CSV table of C-alpha atoms in Angstrom, one decimal:
chain,number,residue,atom,x,y,z
A,15,UNK,CA,108.2,282.8,-23.8
A,16,UNK,CA,107.4,282.1,-20.5
A,17,UNK,CA,103.7,282.6,-19.0
A,18,UNK,CA,104.8,285.3,-16.7
A,19,UNK,CA,106.3,287.2,-19.6
A,20,UNK,CA,103.0,286.8,-21.3
A,21,UNK,CA,101.1,288.0,-18.8
A,22,UNK,CA,103.2,291.2,-18.1
A,23,UNK,CA,102.5,291.7,-22.0
A,24,UNK,CA,99.0,291.4,-21.6
A,25,UNK,CA,99.0,294.4,-19.4
A,26,UNK,CA,100.2,296.4,-22.2
A,27,UNK,CA,97.2,295.6,-24.2
A,28,UNK,CA,94.4,298.0,-24.1
A,29,UNK,CA,91.6,296.9,-21.5
A,30,UNK,CA,88.8,297.6,-24.1
A,31,UNK,CA,87.1,294.8,-25.6
A,32,UNK,CA,87.3,295.6,-29.3
A,33,UNK,CA,90.8,296.9,-30.8
A,34,UNK,CA,91.6,298.4,-33.7
A,35,UNK,CA,93.9,296.4,-36.1
A,36,UNK,CA,96.9,299.0,-35.5
A,37,UNK,CA,97.0,298.3,-31.9
A,38,UNK,CA,96.9,294.6,-32.4
A,39,UNK,CA,99.8,295.0,-34.9
A,40,UNK,CA,101.8,297.1,-32.4
A,41,UNK,CA,100.9,294.9,-29.5
A,42,UNK,CA,102.0,291.7,-31.5
A,43,UNK,CA,105.0,293.5,-33.3
A,44,UNK,CA,103.5,292.3,-36.7
A,45,UNK,CA,102.5,294.3,-39.8
A,46,UNK,CA,99.1,295.7,-40.3
A,47,UNK,CA,98.6,293.5,-43.1
A,48,UNK,CA,99.5,290.2,-41.1
A,49,UNK,CA,96.7,291.4,-38.7
A,50,UNK,CA,94.4,291.4,-41.3
A,51,UNK,CA,95.3,288.3,-43.1
A,52,UNK,CA,95.1,286.6,-39.8
A,53,UNK,CA,91.5,288.0,-39.3
A,54,UNK,CA,90.5,286.7,-42.9
A,55,UNK,CA,92.1,283.4,-42.0
A,56,UNK,CA,89.9,283.3,-38.9
A,57,UNK,CA,93.1,282.8,-36.7
A,58,UNK,CA,92.1,286.0,-34.7
A,59,UNK,CA,88.3,287.1,-34.5
A,60,UNK,CA,86.5,290.4,-34.7
A,61,UNK,CA,83.7,292.1,-36.3
A,62,UNK,CA,83.2,294.8,-39.0
A,63,UNK,CA,81.7,298.2,-37.5
A,64,UNK,CA,80.6,300.3,-40.7
A,65,UNK,CA,83.7,299.9,-43.2
A,66,UNK,CA,86.0,299.2,-40.1
A,67,UNK,CA,87.6,295.8,-38.6
A,68,UNK,CA,87.6,295.5,-34.9
A,69,UNK,CA,89.5,292.6,-33.2
A,70,UNK,CA,88.3,291.1,-30.0
A,71,UNK,CA,90.6,291.5,-27.4
A,72,UNK,CA,90.0,288.0,-25.8
A,73,UNK,CA,90.7,286.7,-29.2
A,74,UNK,CA,94.3,288.1,-29.4
A,75,UNK,CA,95.0,286.8,-25.8
A,76,UNK,CA,93.8,283.3,-26.7
A,77,UNK,CA,95.8,283.0,-29.9
A,78,UNK,CA,99.1,284.2,-28.2
A,79,UNK,CA,98.1,281.4,-25.5
A,80,UNK,CA,97.7,279.0,-27.9
A,81,UNK,CA,100.8,279.6,-29.9
A,82,UNK,CA,102.6,279.6,-26.7
A,83,UNK,CA,101.7,276.1,-26.0
A,84,UNK,CA,102.6,274.6,-29.3
């Protein structure tokens, strides 16, 4: 994936700083379970709000960019 393509895709990512796992799964075209697994493994960072997980938007962007450079 080219950098320009990634930038265009980031425009589709909601601007809020905390994302629901469902939003991350839809953006990355992966399963919800994959998002939770990545969170548990520390590949993407987030926080727990009450009993819900929220993923940091910047963590998703950073992970995509790191994978792009591999």
